[in-house]
Amino acid sequence: MSLKSVICEPQGQHKATVIWLHGLGDSGDGFAPIVPQLEIPNDIGVKFIFPHAPTRAVTINNNMEMRAWYDIISLDLDKRADEPGVRESSSQVEEIIEQEMALGIDADKIVLAGFSQGGVIALHLAPRFKHKLAGVMALSTYMCAPQKFNDETIQKDLTVLMAHGSQDEVIPMFAGKQALDIMKSAGMDVTWHDYPMGHQVCGEEVMVIRNWLIEQLQ
């Protein structure tokens, strides 16, 4: 089943796409307001897609139904990501990438971005995708099944932007650093930024994201 999405069409000709995945309990509407803040030049022709995660029961939230890319059974970081759920959602997001490619957008003009749970999906899918994407943006997030990363990775020269809050109590910064170290060891071009904040995105970070997106997609 295809994921429904909030779509922000480019002002001019469609030349590139950013697929941006939200965090637990949010929706595609959550990050859509960031598009005008980014002020991406119209001539780059960027279409933004903000998919809605499927609704599912989340174990740690008393099995409450909410939008989630995967279940969370435990807060222990080595057990937090439900790997079958991560792989299922990755397959659904992969469909969106392939739909964009079918519209004539090359993989090297597609960025996969994600915050928190969405970042887990981005870091899982992009290295395993059959085509090299323009880049991956992983915000306040961590890696699912890090022990399988080297064996399953196809794209070992990906460009990755990571950002994290040093005061993040939801996903401690060391979890993001672990993902950073694993990807750097694999030879990926990973840029890291951290900010004195919690589990959120700050204004300074938005400007870094803007500049990085322009660099990857122009």
PDB file of C-alpha atoms in Angstrom:
ATOM      1  CA  MET A   1       0.000   0.000   0.000  1.00  0.00           C
ATOM      2  CA  SER A   2       1.393   3.361  -1.031  1.00  0.00           C
ATOM      3  CA  LEU A   3       1.957   5.928   1.706  1.00  0.00           C
ATOM      4  CA  LYS A   4      -0.106   9.091   1.604  1.00  0.00           C
ATOM      5  CA  SER A   5       1.961  12.273   1.719  1.00  0.00           C
ATOM      6  CA  VAL A   6       1.921  16.032   2.021  1.00  0.00           C
ATOM      7  CA  ILE A   7       3.487  17.377  -1.179  1.00  0.00           C
ATOM      8  CA  CYS A   8       5.007  20.808  -1.718  1.00  0.00           C
ATOM      9  CA  GLU A   9       5.456  21.280  -5.434  1.00  0.00           C
ATOM     10  CA  PRO A  10       8.386  23.323  -6.816  1.00  0.00           C
ATOM     11  CA  GLN A  11       7.747  26.865  -8.012  1.00  0.00           C
ATOM     12  CA  GLY A  12       9.242  26.112 -11.412  1.00  0.00           C
ATOM     13  CA  GLN A  13      10.275  23.006 -13.300  1.00  0.00           C
ATOM     14  CA  HIS A  14      10.581  19.879 -11.153  1.00  0.00           C
ATOM     15  CA  LYS A  15      14.271  18.928 -11.154  1.00  0.00           C
ATOM     16  CA  ALA A  16      14.897  17.389  -7.718  1.00  0.00           C
ATOM     17  CA  THR A  17      13.024  15.814  -4.805  1.00  0.00           C
ATOM     18  CA  VAL A  18      13.427  15.739  -1.028  1.00  0.00           C
ATOM     19  CA  ILE A  19      11.552  12.962   0.783  1.00  0.00           C
ATOM     20  CA  TRP A  20      11.340  13.908   4.480  1.00  0.00           C
ATOM     21  CA  LEU A  21      10.180  11.395   7.111  1.00  0.00           C
ATOM     22  CA  HIS A  22       8.678  12.557  10.420  1.00  0.00           C
ATOM     23  CA  GLY A  23       9.160  11.176  13.922  1.00  0.00           C
ATOM     24  CA  LEU A  24       7.005   9.021  16.205  1.00  0.00           C
ATOM     25  CA  GLY A  25       3.438  10.266  16.661  1.00  0.00           C
ATOM     26  CA  ASP A  26       3.837  13.085  14.142  1.00  0.00           C
ATOM     27  CA  SER A  27       2.643  13.182  10.532  1.00  0.00           C
ATOM     28  CA  GLY A  28       3.751  14.521   7.187  1.00  0.00           C
ATOM     29  CA  ASP A  29       2.164  17.829   8.185  1.00  0.00           C
ATOM     30  CA  GLY A  30       4.693  18.279  10.988  1.00  0.00           C
ATOM     31  CA  PHE A  31       7.705  19.285   8.891  1.00  0.00           C
ATOM     32  CA  ALA A  32       5.916  20.727   5.842  1.00  0.00           C
ATOM     33  CA  PRO A  33       6.026  24.303   7.251  1.00  0.00           C
ATOM     34  CA  ILE A  34       9.842  24.201   7.078  1.00  0.00           C
ATOM     35  CA  VAL A  35       9.797  24.484   3.266  1.00  0.00           C
ATOM     36  CA  PRO A  36       9.349  28.287   3.053  1.00  0.00           C
ATOM     37  CA  GLN A  37      11.914  28.728   5.858  1.00  0.00           C
ATOM     38  CA  LEU A  38      14.514  26.903   3.764  1.00  0.00           C
ATOM     39  CA  GLU A  39      14.187  29.402   0.903  1.00  0.00           C
ATOM     40  CA  ILE A  40      15.574  26.989  -1.674  1.00  0.00           C
ATOM     41  CA  PRO A  41      16.145  28.900  -4.942  1.00  0.00           C
ATOM     42  CA  ASN A  42      13.343  28.267  -7.433  1.00  0.00           C
ATOM     43  CA  ASP A  43      15.765  27.377 -10.216  1.00  0.00           C
ATOM     44  CA  ILE A  44      16.826  24.206  -8.347  1.00  0.00           C
ATOM     45  CA  GLY A  45      13.251  22.972  -8.779  1.00  0.00           C
ATOM     46  CA  VAL A  46      12.860  21.020  -5.532  1.00  0.00           C
ATOM     47  CA  LYS A  47       9.683  19.104  -4.781  1.00  0.00           C
ATOM     48  CA  PHE A  48       9.225  18.168  -1.103  1.00  0.00           C
ATOM     49  CA  ILE A  49       7.362  15.011  -0.121  1.00  0.00           C
ATOM     50  CA  PHE A  50       6.389  14.464   3.529  1.00  0.00           C
ATOM     51  CA  PRO A  51       4.916  10.960   3.844  1.00  0.00           C
ATOM     52  CA  HIS A  52       2.589   9.937   6.668  1.00  0.00           C
ATOM     53  CA  ALA A  53       3.845   6.874   8.559  1.00  0.00           C
ATOM     54  CA  PRO A  54       1.353   4.013   8.949  1.00  0.00           C
ATOM     55  CA  THR A  55      -0.743   3.930  12.113  1.00  0.00           C
ATOM     56  CA  ARG A  56       0.208   1.106  14.474  1.00  0.00           C
ATOM     57  CA  ALA A  57       0.162   0.145  18.129  1.00  0.00           C
ATOM     58  CA  VAL A  58       3.330   1.269  19.919  1.00  0.00           C
ATOM     59  CA  THR A  59       4.301  -1.030  22.766  1.00  0.00           C
ATOM     60  CA  ILE A  60       6.063   1.498  25.020  1.00  0.00           C
ATOM     61  CA  ASN A  61       3.052   3.834  24.766  1.00  0.00           C
ATOM     62  CA  ASN A  62       0.655   1.258  26.251  1.00  0.00           C
ATOM     63  CA  ASN A  63      -0.095  -0.064  22.755  1.00  0.00           C
ATOM     64  CA  MET A  64      -1.662   3.252  21.787  1.00  0.00           C
ATOM     65  CA  GLU A  65      -2.319   3.566  18.062  1.00  0.00           C
ATOM     66  CA  MET A  66      -0.280   6.340  16.461  1.00  0.00           C
ATOM     67  CA  ARG A  67       1.709   7.093  13.360  1.00  0.00           C
ATOM     68  CA  ALA A  68       4.972   5.198  13.641  1.00  0.00           C
ATOM     69  CA  TRP A  69       7.499   3.862  11.163  1.00  0.00           C
ATOM     70  CA  TYR A  70       8.044   0.876  13.466  1.00  0.00           C
ATOM     71  CA  ASP A  71       7.089  -0.384  16.915  1.00  0.00           C
ATOM     72  CA  ILE A  72       9.196   0.443  19.955  1.00  0.00           C
ATOM     73  CA  ILE A  73       9.251  -2.426  22.425  1.00  0.00           C
ATOM     74  CA  SER A  74      12.035  -1.165  24.697  1.00  0.00           C
ATOM     75  CA  LEU A  75      13.808   2.123  25.343  1.00  0.00           C
ATOM     76  CA  ASP A  76      17.149   0.293  25.392  1.00  0.00           C
ATOM     77  CA  LEU A  77      18.871   1.587  22.276  1.00  0.00           C
ATOM     78  CA  ASP A  78      20.126  -1.828  21.168  1.00  0.00           C
ATOM     79  CA  LYS A  79      16.534  -3.123  21.213  1.00  0.00           C
ATOM     80  CA  ARG A  80      14.581   0.025  20.420  1.00  0.00           C
ATOM     81  CA  ALA A  81      14.117  -0.282  16.664  1.00  0.00           C
ATOM     82  CA  ASP A  82      11.757  -3.072  15.594  1.00  0.00           C
ATOM     83  CA  GLU A  83      13.826  -4.360  12.683  1.00  0.00           C
ATOM     84  CA  PRO A  84      10.974  -6.053  10.730  1.00  0.00           C
ATOM     85  CA  GLY A  85       8.996  -2.801  11.030  1.00  0.00           C
ATOM     86  CA  VAL A  86      11.986  -0.758   9.869  1.00  0.00           C
ATOM     87  CA  ARG A  87      12.390  -2.993   6.826  1.00  0.00           C
ATOM     88  CA  GLU A  88       8.675  -2.853   6.007  1.00  0.00           C
ATOM     89  CA  SER A  89       8.543   0.945   6.185  1.00  0.00           C
ATOM     90  CA  SER A  90      11.783   1.187   4.206  1.00  0.00           C
ATOM     91  CA  SER A  91      10.122  -0.782   1.410  1.00  0.00           C
ATOM     92  CA  GLN A  92       7.172   1.627   1.400  1.00  0.00           C
ATOM     93  CA  VAL A  93       9.466   4.661   1.230  1.00  0.00           C
ATOM     94  CA  GLU A  94      11.442   2.953  -1.518  1.00  0.00           C
ATOM     95  CA  GLU A  95       8.226   2.964  -3.579  1.00  0.00           C
ATOM     96  CA  ILE A  96       8.106   6.760  -3.290  1.00  0.00           C
ATOM     97  CA  ILE A  97      11.703   7.055  -4.503  1.00  0.00           C
ATOM     98  CA  GLU A  98      10.932   4.803  -7.455  1.00  0.00           C
ATOM     99  CA  GLN A  99       7.812   6.814  -8.285  1.00  0.00           C
ATOM    100  CA  GLU A 100       9.922   9.967  -8.425  1.00  0.00           C
ATOM    101  CA  MET A 101      12.456   8.238 -10.659  1.00  0.00           C
ATOM    102  CA  ALA A 102       9.622   7.127 -12.918  1.00  0.00           C
ATOM    103  CA  LEU A 103       8.722  10.827 -13.267  1.00  0.00           C
ATOM    104  CA  GLY A 104      12.216  11.448 -14.654  1.00  0.00           C
ATOM    105  CA  ILE A 105      14.058  12.543 -11.506  1.00  0.00           C
ATOM    106  CA  ASP A 106      17.451  10.838 -11.340  1.00  0.00           C
ATOM    107  CA  ALA A 107      18.474   9.180  -8.069  1.00  0.00           C
ATOM    108  CA  ASP A 108      21.334  11.677  -7.738  1.00  0.00           C
ATOM    109  CA  LYS A 109      18.714  14.438  -7.529  1.00  0.00           C
ATOM    110  CA  ILE A 110      16.783  12.792  -4.676  1.00  0.00           C
ATOM    111  CA  VAL A 111      17.552  13.386  -0.995  1.00  0.00           C
ATOM    112  CA  LEU A 112      16.124  11.126   1.707  1.00  0.00           C
ATOM    113  CA  ALA A 113      15.693  12.936   5.010  1.00  0.00           C
ATOM    114  CA  GLY A 114      14.309  11.956   8.381  1.00  0.00           C
ATOM    115  CA  PHE A 115      13.913  13.107  11.971  1.00  0.00           C
ATOM    116  CA  SER A 116      14.083  10.644  14.883  1.00  0.00           C
ATOM    117  CA  GLN A 117      12.197   7.495  13.747  1.00  0.00           C
ATOM    118  CA  GLY A 118      12.171   8.897  10.227  1.00  0.00           C
ATOM    119  CA  GLY A 119      15.944   9.241  10.376  1.00  0.00           C
ATOM    120  CA  VAL A 120      16.242   5.574  11.300  1.00  0.00           C
ATOM    121  CA  ILE A 121      14.378   4.686   8.098  1.00  0.00           C
ATOM    122  CA  ALA A 122      16.547   7.066   6.033  1.00  0.00           C
ATOM    123  CA  LEU A 123      19.785   5.619   7.424  1.00  0.00           C
ATOM    124  CA  HIS A 124      18.519   2.095   6.825  1.00  0.00           C
ATOM    125  CA  LEU A 125      17.151   2.517   3.301  1.00  0.00           C
ATOM    126  CA  ALA A 126      19.579   4.828   1.483  1.00  0.00           C
ATOM    127  CA  PRO A 127      22.744   2.708   1.925  1.00  0.00           C
ATOM    128  CA  ARG A 128      20.800  -0.407   0.833  1.00  0.00           C
ATOM    129  CA  PHE A 129      19.029   1.208  -2.140  1.00  0.00           C
ATOM    130  CA  LYS A 130      20.112   0.002  -5.576  1.00  0.00           C
ATOM    131  CA  HIS A 131      20.844   3.560  -6.781  1.00  0.00           C
ATOM    132  CA  LYS A 132      23.020   6.166  -5.087  1.00  0.00           C
ATOM    133  CA  LEU A 133      20.913   9.073  -3.843  1.00  0.00           C
ATOM    134  CA  ALA A 134      22.014  12.711  -3.776  1.00  0.00           C
ATOM    135  CA  GLY A 135      22.327  12.457  -0.027  1.00  0.00           C
ATOM    136  CA  VAL A 136      20.841  11.461   3.299  1.00  0.00           C
ATOM    137  CA  MET A 137      19.817  13.854   6.042  1.00  0.00           C
ATOM    138  CA  ALA A 138      19.521  12.185   9.444  1.00  0.00           C
ATOM    139  CA  LEU A 139      18.362  14.420  12.285  1.00  0.00           C
ATOM    140  CA  SER A 140      18.294  13.465  15.983  1.00  0.00           C
ATOM    141  CA  THR A 141      18.387   9.787  15.166  1.00  0.00           C
ATOM    142  CA  TYR A 142      20.257   6.481  15.411  1.00  0.00           C
ATOM    143  CA  MET A 143      20.882   3.306  13.402  1.00  0.00           C
ATOM    144  CA  CYS A 144      18.842   0.112  13.310  1.00  0.00           C
ATOM    145  CA  ALA A 145      20.814  -3.155  13.255  1.00  0.00           C
ATOM    146  CA  PRO A 146      24.260  -1.528  13.106  1.00  0.00           C
ATOM    147  CA  GLN A 147      25.891  -4.951  13.194  1.00  0.00           C
ATOM    148  CA  LYS A 148      24.399  -5.684   9.736  1.00  0.00           C
ATOM    149  CA  PHE A 149      25.365  -2.366   8.156  1.00  0.00           C
ATOM    150  CA  ASN A 150      28.616  -3.371   6.465  1.00  0.00           C
ATOM    151  CA  ASP A 151      27.255  -6.627   5.061  1.00  0.00           C
ATOM    152  CA  GLU A 152      24.058  -5.089   3.667  1.00  0.00           C
ATOM    153  CA  THR A 153      25.304  -1.713   2.433  1.00  0.00           C
ATOM    154  CA  ILE A 154      25.407  -1.245  -1.343  1.00  0.00           C
ATOM    155  CA  GLN A 155      26.141   2.501  -1.508  1.00  0.00           C
ATOM    156  CA  LYS A 156      29.299   3.004   0.537  1.00  0.00           C
ATOM    157  CA  ASP A 157      30.107   6.475  -0.801  1.00  0.00           C
ATOM    158  CA  LEU A 158      26.908   8.224   0.256  1.00  0.00           C
ATOM    159  CA  THR A 159      26.935  11.841   1.394  1.00  0.00           C
ATOM    160  CA  VAL A 160      25.245  12.184   4.796  1.00  0.00           C
ATOM    161  CA  LEU A 161      24.308  15.154   6.966  1.00  0.00           C
ATOM    162  CA  MET A 162      23.716  14.378  10.653  1.00  0.00           C
ATOM    163  CA  ALA A 163      22.566  16.762  13.374  1.00  0.00           C
ATOM    164  CA  HIS A 164      21.725  16.138  17.022  1.00  0.00           C
ATOM    165  CA  GLY A 165      20.911  17.960  20.239  1.00  0.00           C
ATOM    166  CA  SER A 166      23.516  17.564  22.975  1.00  0.00           C
ATOM    167  CA  GLN A 167      20.692  17.677  25.551  1.00  0.00           C
ATOM    168  CA  ASP A 168      18.471  15.150  23.755  1.00  0.00           C
ATOM    169  CA  GLU A 169      16.826  12.913  26.358  1.00  0.00           C
ATOM    170  CA  VAL A 170      14.745  10.946  23.832  1.00  0.00           C
ATOM    171  CA  ILE A 171      17.644   9.754  21.678  1.00  0.00           C
ATOM    172  CA  PRO A 172      20.943  10.448  23.473  1.00  0.00           C
ATOM    173  CA  MET A 173      23.579  12.037  21.270  1.00  0.00           C
ATOM    174  CA  PHE A 174      25.939   9.081  21.717  1.00  0.00           C
ATOM    175  CA  ALA A 175      23.463   6.987  19.688  1.00  0.00           C
ATOM    176  CA  GLY A 176      23.804   9.391  16.773  1.00  0.00           C
ATOM    177  CA  LYS A 177      27.578   9.377  17.189  1.00  0.00           C
ATOM    178  CA  GLN A 178      27.545   5.574  16.994  1.00  0.00           C
ATOM    179  CA  ALA A 179      25.826   5.781  13.603  1.00  0.00           C
ATOM    180  CA  LEU A 180      28.305   8.462  12.528  1.00  0.00           C
ATOM    181  CA  ASP A 181      31.282   6.275  13.429  1.00  0.00           C
ATOM    182  CA  ILE A 182      29.860   3.239  11.629  1.00  0.00           C
ATOM    183  CA  MET A 183      29.243   5.177   8.417  1.00  0.00           C
ATOM    184  CA  LYS A 184      32.610   6.921   8.514  1.00  0.00           C
ATOM    185  CA  SER A 185      34.318   3.545   8.988  1.00  0.00           C
ATOM    186  CA  ALA A 186      32.533   2.376   5.829  1.00  0.00           C
ATOM    187  CA  GLY A 187      34.017   5.325   3.918  1.00  0.00           C
ATOM    188  CA  MET A 188      30.944   7.541   3.722  1.00  0.00           C
ATOM    189  CA  ASP A 189      31.167  11.324   3.562  1.00  0.00           C
ATOM    190  CA  VAL A 190      29.379  12.236   6.806  1.00  0.00           C
ATOM    191  CA  THR A 191      29.067  15.762   8.177  1.00  0.00           C
ATOM    192  CA  TRP A 192      28.090  16.147  11.848  1.00  0.00           C
ATOM    193  CA  HIS A 193      26.575  19.100  13.699  1.00  0.00           C
ATOM    194  CA  ASP A 194      25.354  19.252  17.283  1.00  0.00           C
ATOM    195  CA  TYR A 195      23.501  21.986  19.115  1.00  0.00           C
ATOM    196  CA  PRO A 196      22.726  22.757  22.780  1.00  0.00           C
ATOM    197  CA  MET A 197      19.104  21.618  22.515  1.00  0.00           C
ATOM    198  CA  GLY A 198      16.809  18.669  23.188  1.00  0.00           C
ATOM    199  CA  HIS A 199      14.911  16.442  20.740  1.00  0.00           C
ATOM    200  CA  GLN A 200      14.103  19.136  18.211  1.00  0.00           C
ATOM    201  CA  VAL A 201      15.341  21.204  15.275  1.00  0.00           C
ATOM    202  CA  CYS A 202      16.697  24.728  15.840  1.00  0.00           C
ATOM    203  CA  GLY A 203      16.996  27.771  13.599  1.00  0.00           C
ATOM    204  CA  GLU A 204      20.742  27.478  13.165  1.00  0.00           C
ATOM    205  CA  GLU A 205      20.267  23.855  12.088  1.00  0.00           C
ATOM    206  CA  VAL A 206      17.661  24.897   9.496  1.00  0.00           C
ATOM    207  CA  MET A 207      20.240  27.162   7.842  1.00  0.00           C
ATOM    208  CA  VAL A 208      22.774  24.314   7.752  1.00  0.00           C
ATOM    209  CA  ILE A 209      20.112  22.081   6.185  1.00  0.00           C
ATOM    210  CA  ARG A 210      19.330  24.763   3.588  1.00  0.00           C
ATOM    211  CA  ASN A 211      22.939  25.158   2.518  1.00  0.00           C
ATOM    212  CA  TRP A 212      23.510  21.403   2.425  1.00  0.00           C
ATOM    213  CA  LEU A 213      20.409  20.764   0.299  1.00  0.00           C
ATOM    214  CA  ILE A 214      21.411  23.446  -2.181  1.00  0.00           C
ATOM    215  CA  GLU A 215      24.913  21.965  -2.417  1.00  0.00           C
ATOM    216  CA  GLN A 216      23.612  18.447  -3.032  1.00  0.00           C
ATOM    217  CA  LEU A 217      20.832  19.306  -5.488  1.00  0.00           C
ATOM    218  CA  GLN A 218      21.945  22.263  -7.589  1.00  0.00           C
TER     219      GLN A 218
END
